């Protein structure tokens, strides 16, 4: 019958992700969680554990169904980079939605009329009715605050309960938010089914 010394036992348990600490293995042997024979080796102070005992302990710590599933995943499932990115984005959105539901935000960006007009100029927005619509919508978005603005978290912000992605073409936070919202409101304005009634 095959037997294992402490060092061999530790390596097998480490490989199976049961422990990364040799002292844990010694403690399990002393406490009888792993049955072994003490007194092996030249100094008579080492341990020996049978193959059968090792398998018993592994089956308790790592159930066969998990071992089989892990082996199956590791050897038979190939996930494309696009799928990995989709899963990462899905998880990220889930976390952001949970934070937003609890009203946990990173900060609040306040809109100033002069700043919004400068951004509209930068976008070469010359149509007066479109420009007026966007400016009014942004400056009316107060949500209980004295000044108009939006709450933001990482690369998203909240406008009227809708989570919008910041414009990553810009580096400054104020630009990322403002230009993304201008584009969102421009699309809203040109689509009569989405356009909101203007109130001064």
mmCIF file of N, CA, C and O in Angstrom, residues 77-175:
data_model
loop_
_atom_site.group_PDB
_atom_site.id
_atom_site.type_symbol
_atom_site.label_atom_id
_atom_site.label_comp_id
_atom_site.label_asym_id
_atom_site.label_seq_id
_atom_site.Cartn_x
_atom_site.Cartn_y
_atom_site.Cartn_z
ATOM 1 N N UNK A 77 -14.294 23.713 -21.630
ATOM 2 C CA UNK A 77 -14.987 24.952 -21.941
ATOM 3 C C UNK A 77 -13.979 25.993 -22.394
ATOM 4 O O UNK A 77 -13.019 26.272 -21.693
ATOM 5 N N UNK A 78 -14.225 26.534 -23.569
ATOM 6 C CA UNK A 78 -13.385 27.602 -24.081
ATOM 7 C C UNK A 78 -14.280 28.822 -24.239
ATOM 8 O O UNK A 78 -15.295 28.778 -24.923
ATOM 9 N N UNK A 79 -13.912 29.907 -23.572
ATOM 10 C CA UNK A 79 -14.700 31.136 -23.630
ATOM 11 C C UNK A 79 -13.938 32.143 -24.466
ATOM 12 O O UNK A 79 -12.768 32.408 -24.223
ATOM 13 N N UNK A 80 -14.639 32.696 -25.438
ATOM 14 C CA UNK A 80 -14.007 33.691 -26.317
ATOM 15 C C UNK A 80 -13.756 34.973 -25.523
ATOM 16 O O UNK A 80 -14.375 35.216 -24.487
ATOM 17 N N UNK A 81 -12.865 35.795 -26.043
ATOM 18 C CA UNK A 81 -12.566 37.069 -25.387
ATOM 19 C C UNK A 81 -13.809 37.950 -25.342
ATOM 20 O O UNK A 81 -14.051 38.645 -24.360
ATOM 21 N N UNK A 82 -14.612 37.904 -26.402
ATOM 22 C CA UNK A 82 -15.849 38.697 -26.440
ATOM 23 C C UNK A 82 -16.810 38.242 -25.344
ATOM 24 O O UNK A 82 -17.451 39.064 -24.683
ATOM 25 N N UNK A 83 -16.907 36.926 -25.137
ATOM 26 C CA UNK A 83 -17.781 36.390 -24.098
ATOM 27 C C UNK A 83 -17.254 36.758 -22.712
ATOM 28 O O UNK A 83 -18.030 37.094 -21.818
ATOM 29 N N UNK A 84 -15.937 36.704 -22.522
ATOM 30 C CA UNK A 84 -15.352 37.104 -21.237
ATOM 31 C C UNK A 84 -15.675 38.567 -20.952
ATOM 32 O O UNK A 84 -16.047 38.920 -19.837
ATOM 33 N N UNK A 85 -15.536 39.405 -21.975
ATOM 34 C CA UNK A 85 -15.823 40.836 -21.807
ATOM 35 C C UNK A 85 -17.297 41.055 -21.494
ATOM 36 O O UNK A 85 -17.652 41.870 -20.642
ATOM 37 N N UNK A 86 -18.181 40.295 -22.160
ATOM 38 C CA UNK A 86 -19.620 40.411 -21.912
ATOM 39 C C UNK A 86 -19.941 40.029 -20.463
ATOM 40 O O UNK A 86 -20.705 40.714 -19.783
ATOM 41 N N UNK A 87 -19.316 38.950 -19.972
ATOM 42 C CA UNK A 87 -19.543 38.505 -18.596
ATOM 43 C C UNK A 87 -19.012 39.520 -17.583
ATOM 44 O O UNK A 87 -19.652 39.783 -16.567
ATOM 45 N N UNK A 88 -17.837 40.100 -17.882
ATOM 46 C CA UNK A 88 -17.283 41.130 -17.002
ATOM 47 C C UNK A 88 -18.226 42.339 -16.945
ATOM 48 O O UNK A 88 -18.501 42.875 -15.876
ATOM 49 N N UNK A 89 -18.702 42.761 -18.114
ATOM 50 C CA UNK A 89 -19.597 43.922 -18.189
ATOM 51 C C UNK A 89 -20.914 43.640 -17.470
ATOM 52 O O UNK A 89 -21.457 44.499 -16.773
ATOM 53 N N UNK A 90 -21.417 42.420 -17.612
ATOM 54 C CA UNK A 90 -22.657 42.015 -16.946
ATOM 55 C C UNK A 90 -22.488 42.089 -15.424
ATOM 56 O O UNK A 90 -23.356 42.602 -14.720
ATOM 57 N N UNK A 91 -21.375 41.576 -14.928
ATOM 58 C CA UNK A 91 -21.094 41.618 -13.493
ATOM 59 C C UNK A 91 -20.920 43.039 -12.992
ATOM 60 O O UNK A 91 -21.421 43.412 -11.928
ATOM 61 N N UNK A 92 -20.220 43.846 -13.768
ATOM 62 C CA UNK A 92 -19.990 45.243 -13.416
ATOM 63 C C UNK A 92 -21.314 46.006 -13.356
ATOM 64 O O UNK A 92 -21.571 46.757 -12.430
ATOM 65 N N UNK A 93 -22.165 45.781 -14.345
ATOM 66 C CA UNK A 93 -23.469 46.448 -14.364
ATOM 67 C C UNK A 93 -24.321 46.022 -13.183
ATOM 68 O O UNK A 93 -25.047 46.832 -12.610
ATOM 69 N N UNK A 94 -24.228 44.750 -12.815
ATOM 70 C CA UNK A 94 -24.981 44.258 -11.672
ATOM 71 C C UNK A 94 -24.556 44.986 -10.403
ATOM 72 O O UNK A 94 -25.399 45.427 -9.617
ATOM 73 N N UNK A 95 -23.253 45.149 -10.201
ATOM 74 C CA UNK A 95 -22.742 45.851 -9.024
ATOM 75 C C UNK A 95 -23.190 47.314 -9.041
ATOM 76 O O UNK A 95 -23.663 47.849 -8.034
ATOM 77 N N UNK A 96 -23.062 47.969 -10.198
ATOM 78 C CA UNK A 96 -23.469 49.376 -10.297
ATOM 79 C C UNK A 96 -24.964 49.540 -10.022
ATOM 80 O O UNK A 96 -25.379 50.486 -9.347
ATOM 81 N N UNK A 97 -25.776 48.617 -10.539
ATOM 82 C CA UNK A 97 -27.224 48.697 -10.303
ATOM 83 C C UNK A 97 -27.562 48.525 -8.833
ATOM 84 O O UNK A 97 -28.447 49.194 -8.306
ATOM 85 N N UNK A 98 -26.849 47.631 -8.150
ATOM 86 C CA UNK A 98 -27.090 47.434 -6.719
ATOM 87 C C UNK A 98 -26.714 48.689 -5.922
ATOM 88 O O UNK A 98 -27.407 49.079 -4.992
ATOM 89 N N UNK A 99 -25.581 49.299 -6.286
ATOM 90 C CA UNK A 99 -25.167 50.527 -5.607
ATOM 91 C C UNK A 99 -26.165 51.651 -5.858
ATOM 92 O O UNK A 99 -26.548 52.377 -4.942
ATOM 93 N N UNK A 100 -26.607 51.788 -7.115
ATOM 94 C CA UNK A 100 -27.563 52.835 -7.463
ATOM 95 C C UNK A 100 -28.887 52.626 -6.736
ATOM 96 O O UNK A 100 -29.511 53.582 -6.272
ATOM 97 N N UNK A 101 -29.304 51.370 -6.606
ATOM 98 C CA UNK A 101 -30.563 51.073 -5.914
ATOM 99 C C UNK A 101 -30.490 51.482 -4.442
ATOM 100 O O UNK A 101 -31.505 51.812 -3.838
ATOM 101 N N UNK A 102 -29.291 51.475 -3.896
ATOM 102 C CA UNK A 102 -29.111 51.896 -2.498
ATOM 103 C C UNK A 102 -28.728 53.366 -2.396
ATOM 104 O O UNK A 102 -28.341 53.846 -1.334
ATOM 105 N N UNK A 103 -28.763 54.067 -3.528
ATOM 106 C CA UNK A 103 -28.429 55.493 -3.609
ATOM 107 C C UNK A 103 -26.992 55.757 -3.149
ATOM 108 O O UNK A 103 -26.727 56.724 -2.432
ATOM 109 N N UNK A 104 -26.095 54.881 -3.550
ATOM 110 C CA UNK A 104 -24.677 55.055 -3.242
ATOM 111 C C UNK A 104 -23.995 55.524 -4.529
ATOM 112 O O UNK A 104 -23.950 54.797 -5.522
ATOM 113 N N UNK A 105 -23.511 56.754 -4.510
ATOM 114 C CA UNK A 105 -22.873 57.338 -5.687
ATOM 115 C C UNK A 105 -21.506 57.877 -5.288
ATOM 116 O O UNK A 105 -21.246 58.161 -4.128
ATOM 117 N N UNK A 106 -20.664 58.046 -6.279
ATOM 118 C CA UNK A 106 -19.313 58.549 -6.034
ATOM 119 C C UNK A 106 -19.331 60.054 -5.771
ATOM 120 O O UNK A 106 -18.572 60.562 -4.969
ATOM 121 N N UNK A 107 -20.208 60.773 -6.473
ATOM 122 C CA UNK A 107 -20.278 62.218 -6.306
ATOM 123 C C UNK A 107 -21.400 62.802 -7.142
ATOM 124 O O UNK A 107 -22.180 62.080 -7.771
ATOM 125 N N UNK A 108 -21.459 64.127 -7.149
ATOM 126 C CA UNK A 108 -22.477 64.827 -7.934
ATOM 127 C C UNK A 108 -21.809 65.920 -8.741
ATOM 128 O O UNK A 108 -21.045 66.719 -8.205
ATOM 129 N N UNK A 109 -22.092 65.933 -10.028
ATOM 130 C CA UNK A 109 -21.558 66.970 -10.910
ATOM 131 C C UNK A 109 -22.652 68.006 -11.150
ATOM 132 O O UNK A 109 -23.767 67.674 -11.522
ATOM 133 N N UNK A 110 -22.321 69.290 -10.916
ATOM 134 C CA UNK A 110 -23.283 70.391 -11.039
ATOM 135 C C UNK A 110 -23.122 71.055 -12.409
ATOM 136 O O UNK A 110 -22.010 71.361 -12.842
ATOM 137 N N UNK A 111 -24.270 71.286 -13.076
ATOM 138 C CA UNK A 111 -24.269 71.969 -14.376
ATOM 139 C C UNK A 111 -24.303 73.480 -14.178
ATOM 140 O O UNK A 111 -25.117 73.989 -13.408
ATOM 141 N N UNK A 112 -23.444 74.188 -14.879
ATOM 142 C CA UNK A 112 -23.454 75.651 -14.919
ATOM 143 C C UNK A 112 -23.858 76.048 -16.333
ATOM 144 O O UNK A 112 -23.388 75.464 -17.318
ATOM 145 N N UNK A 113 -24.721 77.050 -16.442
ATOM 146 C CA UNK A 113 -25.251 77.476 -17.740
ATOM 147 C C UNK A 113 -24.123 77.843 -18.712
ATOM 148 O O UNK A 113 -24.132 77.435 -19.876
ATOM 149 N N UNK A 114 -23.149 78.603 -18.225
ATOM 150 C CA UNK A 114 -22.030 79.030 -19.081
ATOM 151 C C UNK A 114 -21.273 77.807 -19.617
ATOM 152 O O UNK A 114 -20.934 77.742 -20.797
ATOM 153 N N UNK A 115 -21.021 76.819 -18.735
ATOM 154 C CA UNK A 115 -20.289 75.619 -19.135
ATOM 155 C C UNK A 115 -21.065 74.825 -20.188
ATOM 156 O O UNK A 115 -20.506 74.393 -21.193
ATOM 157 N N UNK A 116 -22.362 74.659 -19.970
ATOM 158 C CA UNK A 116 -23.182 73.902 -20.915
ATOM 159 C C UNK A 116 -23.190 74.610 -22.264
ATOM 160 O O UNK A 116 -23.053 73.967 -23.319
ATOM 161 N N UNK A 117 -23.307 75.944 -22.260
ATOM 162 C CA UNK A 117 -23.277 76.704 -23.526
ATOM 163 C C UNK A 117 -21.942 76.547 -24.249
ATOM 164 O O UNK A 117 -21.903 76.419 -25.466
ATOM 165 N N UNK A 118 -20.840 76.538 -23.501
ATOM 166 C CA UNK A 118 -19.517 76.338 -24.110
ATOM 167 C C UNK A 118 -19.428 74.956 -24.769
ATOM 168 O O UNK A 118 -18.869 74.812 -25.859
ATOM 169 N N UNK A 119 -19.981 73.951 -24.098
ATOM 170 C CA UNK A 119 -19.970 72.595 -24.656
ATOM 171 C C UNK A 119 -20.848 72.509 -25.906
ATOM 172 O O UNK A 119 -20.496 71.839 -26.876
ATOM 173 N N UNK A 120 -21.985 73.188 -25.883
ATOM 174 C CA UNK A 120 -22.856 73.223 -27.063
ATOM 175 C C UNK A 120 -22.153 73.924 -28.227
ATOM 176 O O UNK A 120 -22.263 73.496 -29.383
ATOM 177 N N UNK A 121 -21.397 74.994 -27.925
ATOM 178 C CA UNK A 121 -20.594 75.674 -28.962
ATOM 179 C C UNK A 121 -19.543 74.728 -29.520
ATOM 180 O O UNK A 121 -19.322 74.663 -30.730
ATOM 181 N N UNK A 122 -18.896 74.007 -28.633
ATOM 182 C CA UNK A 122 -17.863 73.056 -29.049
ATOM 183 C C UNK A 122 -18.445 71.996 -29.993
ATOM 184 O O UNK A 122 -17.779 71.568 -30.933
ATOM 185 N N UNK A 123 -19.677 71.593 -29.734
ATOM 186 C CA UNK A 123 -20.352 70.601 -30.581
ATOM 187 C C UNK A 123 -20.930 71.239 -31.855
ATOM 188 O O UNK A 123 -21.548 70.542 -32.650
ATOM 189 N N UNK A 124 -20.705 72.554 -31.991
ATOM 190 C CA UNK A 124 -21.223 73.309 -33.146
ATOM 191 C C UNK A 124 -22.743 73.154 -33.281
ATOM 192 O O UNK A 124 -23.261 72.947 -34.373
ATOM 193 N N UNK A 125 -23.413 73.230 -32.161
ATOM 194 C CA UNK A 125 -24.861 73.100 -32.146
ATOM 195 C C UNK A 125 -25.456 74.481 -32.375
ATOM 196 O O UNK A 125 -25.494 75.314 -31.485
ATOM 197 N N UNK A 126 -25.889 74.732 -33.623
ATOM 198 C CA UNK A 126 -26.390 76.052 -33.989
ATOM 199 C C UNK A 126 -27.912 76.114 -34.050
ATOM 200 O O UNK A 126 -28.474 77.208 -34.008
ATOM 201 N N UNK A 127 -28.569 74.990 -34.151
ATOM 202 C CA UNK A 127 -30.038 74.977 -34.191
ATOM 203 C C UNK A 127 -30.562 75.458 -32.844
ATOM 204 O O UNK A 127 -30.363 74.816 -31.819
ATOM 205 N N UNK A 128 -31.239 76.637 -32.866
ATOM 206 C CA UNK A 128 -31.665 77.281 -31.615
ATOM 207 C C UNK A 128 -32.658 76.446 -30.824
ATOM 208 O O UNK A 128 -32.576 76.374 -29.598
ATOM 209 N N UNK A 129 -33.586 75.788 -31.500
ATOM 210 C CA UNK A 129 -34.587 75.012 -30.752
ATOM 211 C C UNK A 129 -33.957 73.778 -30.102
ATOM 212 O O UNK A 129 -34.264 73.450 -28.954
ATOM 213 N N UNK A 130 -33.041 73.112 -30.811
ATOM 214 C CA UNK A 130 -32.346 71.946 -30.237
ATOM 215 C C UNK A 130 -31.495 72.383 -29.061
ATOM 216 O O UNK A 130 -31.512 71.766 -27.988
ATOM 217 N N UNK A 131 -30.767 73.467 -29.271
ATOM 218 C CA UNK A 131 -29.878 74.005 -28.242
ATOM 219 C C UNK A 131 -30.678 74.401 -26.996
ATOM 220 O O UNK A 131 -30.295 74.081 -25.871
ATOM 221 N N UNK A 132 -31.781 75.073 -27.189
ATOM 222 C CA UNK A 132 -32.622 75.520 -26.088
ATOM 223 C C UNK A 132 -33.197 74.320 -25.329
ATOM 224 O O UNK A 132 -33.235 74.305 -24.094
ATOM 225 N N UNK A 133 -33.628 73.311 -26.075
ATOM 226 C CA UNK A 133 -34.189 72.097 -25.462
ATOM 227 C C UNK A 133 -33.152 71.429 -24.560
ATOM 228 O O UNK A 133 -33.429 71.114 -23.404
ATOM 229 N N UNK A 134 -31.939 71.228 -25.080
ATOM 230 C CA UNK A 134 -30.872 70.554 -24.316
ATOM 231 C C UNK A 134 -30.513 71.365 -23.076
ATOM 232 O O UNK A 134 -30.431 70.832 -21.970
ATOM 233 N N UNK A 135 -30.320 72.670 -23.260
ATOM 234 C CA UNK A 135 -29.949 73.538 -22.145
ATOM 235 C C UNK A 135 -31.023 73.515 -21.051
ATOM 236 O O UNK A 135 -30.713 73.340 -19.863
ATOM 237 N N UNK A 136 -32.270 73.645 -21.435
ATOM 238 C CA UNK A 136 -33.358 73.638 -20.455
ATOM 239 C C UNK A 136 -33.466 72.303 -19.729
ATOM 240 O O UNK A 136 -33.652 72.258 -18.507
ATOM 241 N N UNK A 137 -33.361 71.224 -20.460
ATOM 242 C CA UNK A 137 -33.454 69.885 -19.830
ATOM 243 C C UNK A 137 -32.345 69.697 -18.803
ATOM 244 O O UNK A 137 -32.573 69.152 -17.724
ATOM 245 N N UNK A 138 -31.143 70.142 -19.149
ATOM 246 C CA UNK A 138 -30.021 69.961 -18.221
ATOM 247 C C UNK A 138 -30.159 70.864 -17.000
ATOM 248 O O UNK A 138 -29.921 70.425 -15.871
ATOM 249 N N UNK A 139 -30.571 72.107 -17.202
ATOM 250 C CA UNK A 139 -30.650 73.053 -16.092
ATOM 251 C C UNK A 139 -31.872 72.829 -15.208
ATOM 252 O O UNK A 139 -31.941 73.356 -14.099
ATOM 253 N N UNK A 140 -32.837 72.056 -15.679
ATOM 254 C CA UNK A 140 -34.011 71.728 -14.861
ATOM 255 C C UNK A 140 -33.818 70.440 -14.057
ATOM 256 O O UNK A 140 -34.645 70.112 -13.214
ATOM 257 N N UNK A 141 -32.726 69.737 -14.297
ATOM 258 C CA UNK A 141 -32.501 68.453 -13.631
ATOM 259 C C UNK A 141 -31.859 68.685 -12.258
ATOM 260 O O UNK A 141 -30.641 68.663 -12.099
ATOM 261 N N UNK A 142 -32.719 68.915 -11.232
ATOM 262 C CA UNK A 142 -32.211 69.224 -9.887
ATOM 263 C C UNK A 142 -32.406 68.072 -8.916
ATOM 264 O O UNK A 142 -31.616 67.895 -8.009
ATOM 265 N N UNK A 143 -33.458 67.312 -9.051
ATOM 266 C CA UNK A 143 -33.761 66.166 -8.190
ATOM 267 C C UNK A 143 -33.605 66.473 -6.700
ATOM 268 O O UNK A 143 -32.914 65.765 -5.966
ATOM 269 N N UNK A 144 -34.230 67.572 -6.280
ATOM 270 C CA UNK A 144 -34.210 67.916 -4.861
ATOM 271 C C UNK A 144 -33.022 68.756 -4.426
ATOM 272 O O UNK A 144 -32.966 69.200 -3.281
ATOM 273 N N UNK A 145 -32.060 68.979 -5.304
ATOM 274 C CA UNK A 145 -30.907 69.813 -4.971
ATOM 275 C C UNK A 145 -31.193 71.256 -5.399
ATOM 276 O O UNK A 145 -32.050 71.507 -6.242
ATOM 277 N N UNK A 146 -30.445 72.195 -4.844
ATOM 278 C CA UNK A 146 -30.618 73.602 -5.198
ATOM 279 C C UNK A 146 -30.112 73.874 -6.614
ATOM 280 O O UNK A 146 -30.688 74.667 -7.355
ATOM 281 N N UNK A 147 -29.020 73.215 -6.992
ATOM 282 C CA UNK A 147 -28.416 73.442 -8.309
ATOM 283 C C UNK A 147 -28.626 72.215 -9.196
ATOM 284 O O UNK A 147 -28.672 71.086 -8.707
ATOM 285 N N UNK A 148 -28.740 72.419 -10.515
ATOM 286 C CA UNK A 148 -28.929 71.282 -11.418
ATOM 287 C C UNK A 148 -27.652 70.450 -11.523
ATOM 288 O O UNK A 148 -26.549 70.977 -11.428
ATOM 289 N N UNK A 149 -27.818 69.137 -11.716
ATOM 290 C CA UNK A 149 -26.648 68.275 -11.858
ATOM 291 C C UNK A 149 -27.049 66.817 -11.894
ATOM 292 O O UNK A 149 -28.230 66.482 -11.913
ATOM 293 N N UNK A 150 -26.036 65.965 -11.900
ATOM 294 C CA UNK A 150 -26.269 64.519 -11.945
ATOM 295 C C UNK A 150 -25.351 63.813 -10.954
ATOM 296 O O UNK A 150 -24.250 64.275 -10.674
ATOM 297 N N UNK A 151 -25.821 62.687 -10.436
ATOM 298 C CA UNK A 151 -25.001 61.822 -9.592
ATOM 299 C C UNK A 151 -24.211 60.892 -10.499
ATOM 300 O O UNK A 151 -24.723 60.453 -11.532
ATOM 301 N N UNK A 152 -22.962 60.591 -10.120
ATOM 302 C CA UNK A 152 -22.146 59.716 -10.961
ATOM 303 C C UNK A 152 -21.438 58.653 -10.132
ATOM 304 O O UNK A 152 -21.235 58.806 -8.935
ATOM 305 N N UNK A 153 -21.072 57.560 -10.832
ATOM 306 C CA UNK A 153 -20.336 56.453 -10.221
ATOM 307 C C UNK A 153 -19.465 55.842 -11.307
ATOM 308 O O UNK A 153 -19.982 55.407 -12.347
ATOM 309 N N UNK A 154 -18.156 55.839 -11.094
ATOM 310 C CA UNK A 154 -17.188 55.309 -12.053
ATOM 311 C C UNK A 154 -17.389 55.963 -13.412
ATOM 312 O O UNK A 154 -17.130 57.146 -13.562
ATOM 313 N N UNK A 155 -17.871 55.211 -14.418
ATOM 314 C CA UNK A 155 -18.020 55.794 -15.757
ATOM 315 C C UNK A 155 -19.482 55.904 -16.180
ATOM 316 O O UNK A 155 -19.789 55.907 -17.360
ATOM 317 N N UNK A 156 -20.383 55.992 -15.194
ATOM 318 C CA UNK A 156 -21.807 56.162 -15.495
ATOM 319 C C UNK A 156 -22.367 57.300 -14.649
ATOM 320 O O UNK A 156 -21.791 57.667 -13.628
ATOM 321 N N UNK A 157 -23.504 57.843 -15.103
ATOM 322 C CA UNK A 157 -24.192 58.857 -14.320
ATOM 323 C C UNK A 157 -25.693 58.659 -14.473
ATOM 324 O O UNK A 157 -26.158 57.986 -15.382
ATOM 325 N N UNK A 158 -26.433 59.266 -13.541
ATOM 326 C CA UNK A 158 -27.876 59.067 -13.483
ATOM 327 C C UNK A 158 -28.592 60.329 -13.941
ATOM 328 O O UNK A 158 -28.435 61.391 -13.340
ATOM 329 N N UNK A 159 -29.380 60.209 -15.012
ATOM 330 C CA UNK A 159 -30.188 61.328 -15.483
ATOM 331 C C UNK A 159 -31.632 60.861 -15.541
ATOM 332 O O UNK A 159 -31.976 59.972 -16.307
ATOM 333 N N UNK A 160 -32.457 61.435 -14.670
ATOM 334 C CA UNK A 160 -33.876 61.094 -14.584
ATOM 335 C C UNK A 160 -34.108 59.594 -14.382
ATOM 336 O O UNK A 160 -34.991 58.997 -14.992
ATOM 337 N N UNK A 161 -33.268 58.995 -13.549
ATOM 338 C CA UNK A 161 -33.427 57.575 -13.241
ATOM 339 C C UNK A 161 -32.843 56.639 -14.282
ATOM 340 O O UNK A 161 -32.929 55.419 -14.148
ATOM 341 N N UNK A 162 -32.241 57.194 -15.323
ATOM 342 C CA UNK A 162 -31.630 56.374 -16.379
ATOM 343 C C UNK A 162 -30.120 56.421 -16.204
ATOM 344 O O UNK A 162 -29.525 57.494 -16.051
ATOM 345 N N UNK A 163 -29.500 55.248 -16.207
ATOM 346 C CA UNK A 163 -28.045 55.164 -16.077
ATOM 347 C C UNK A 163 -27.424 55.349 -17.460
ATOM 348 O O UNK A 163 -27.671 54.560 -18.371
ATOM 349 N N UNK A 164 -26.636 56.408 -17.618
ATOM 350 C CA UNK A 164 -25.991 56.711 -18.899
ATOM 351 C C UNK A 164 -24.487 56.552 -18.764
ATOM 352 O O UNK A 164 -23.911 56.837 -17.715
ATOM 353 N N UNK A 165 -23.852 56.128 -19.849
ATOM 354 C CA UNK A 165 -22.402 55.943 -19.864
ATOM 355 C C UNK A 165 -21.729 57.262 -20.216
ATOM 356 O O UNK A 165 -22.193 57.989 -21.084
ATOM 357 N N UNK A 166 -20.643 57.565 -19.539
ATOM 358 C CA UNK A 166 -19.879 58.781 -19.837
ATOM 359 C C UNK A 166 -19.213 58.653 -21.200
ATOM 360 O O UNK A 166 -18.973 57.544 -21.675
ATOM 361 N N UNK A 167 -18.878 59.784 -21.784
ATOM 362 C CA UNK A 167 -18.194 59.821 -23.078
ATOM 363 C C UNK A 167 -16.693 59.681 -22.843
ATOM 364 O O UNK A 167 -16.034 60.606 -22.373
ATOM 365 N N UNK A 168 -16.140 58.516 -23.172
ATOM 366 C CA UNK A 168 -14.722 58.240 -22.918
ATOM 367 C C UNK A 168 -13.770 58.918 -23.889
ATOM 368 O O UNK A 168 -12.561 58.776 -23.773
ATOM 369 N N UNK A 169 -14.305 59.683 -24.846
ATOM 370 C CA UNK A 169 -13.447 60.418 -25.779
ATOM 371 C C UNK A 169 -12.755 61.583 -25.068
ATOM 372 O O UNK A 169 -11.800 62.141 -25.585
ATOM 373 N N UNK A 170 -13.259 61.943 -23.906
ATOM 374 C CA UNK A 170 -12.709 63.061 -23.146
ATOM 375 C C UNK A 170 -12.039 62.538 -21.887
ATOM 376 O O UNK A 170 -12.338 61.449 -21.426
ATOM 377 N N UNK A 171 -11.128 63.350 -21.321
ATOM 378 C CA UNK A 171 -10.407 62.892 -20.131
ATOM 379 C C UNK A 171 -10.957 63.491 -18.841
ATOM 380 O O UNK A 171 -10.910 62.863 -17.795
ATOM 381 N N UNK A 172 -11.497 64.708 -18.906
ATOM 382 C CA UNK A 172 -12.002 65.370 -17.700
ATOM 383 C C UNK A 172 -13.428 64.913 -17.399
ATOM 384 O O UNK A 172 -14.233 64.714 -18.305
ATOM 385 N N UNK A 173 -13.729 64.768 -16.119
ATOM 386 C CA UNK A 173 -15.048 64.303 -15.680
ATOM 387 C C UNK A 173 -16.170 65.196 -16.203
ATOM 388 O O UNK A 173 -17.186 64.717 -16.700
ATOM 389 N N UNK A 174 -15.975 66.540 -16.093
ATOM 390 C CA UNK A 174 -17.033 67.456 -16.537
ATOM 391 C C UNK A 174 -17.346 67.281 -18.020
ATOM 392 O O UNK A 174 -18.509 67.300 -18.431
ATOM 393 N N UNK A 175 -16.315 67.051 -18.823
ATOM 394 C CA UNK A 175 -16.520 66.845 -20.262
ATOM 395 C C UNK A 175 -17.170 65.497 -20.543
ATOM 396 O O UNK A 175 -18.070 65.387 -21.373
#
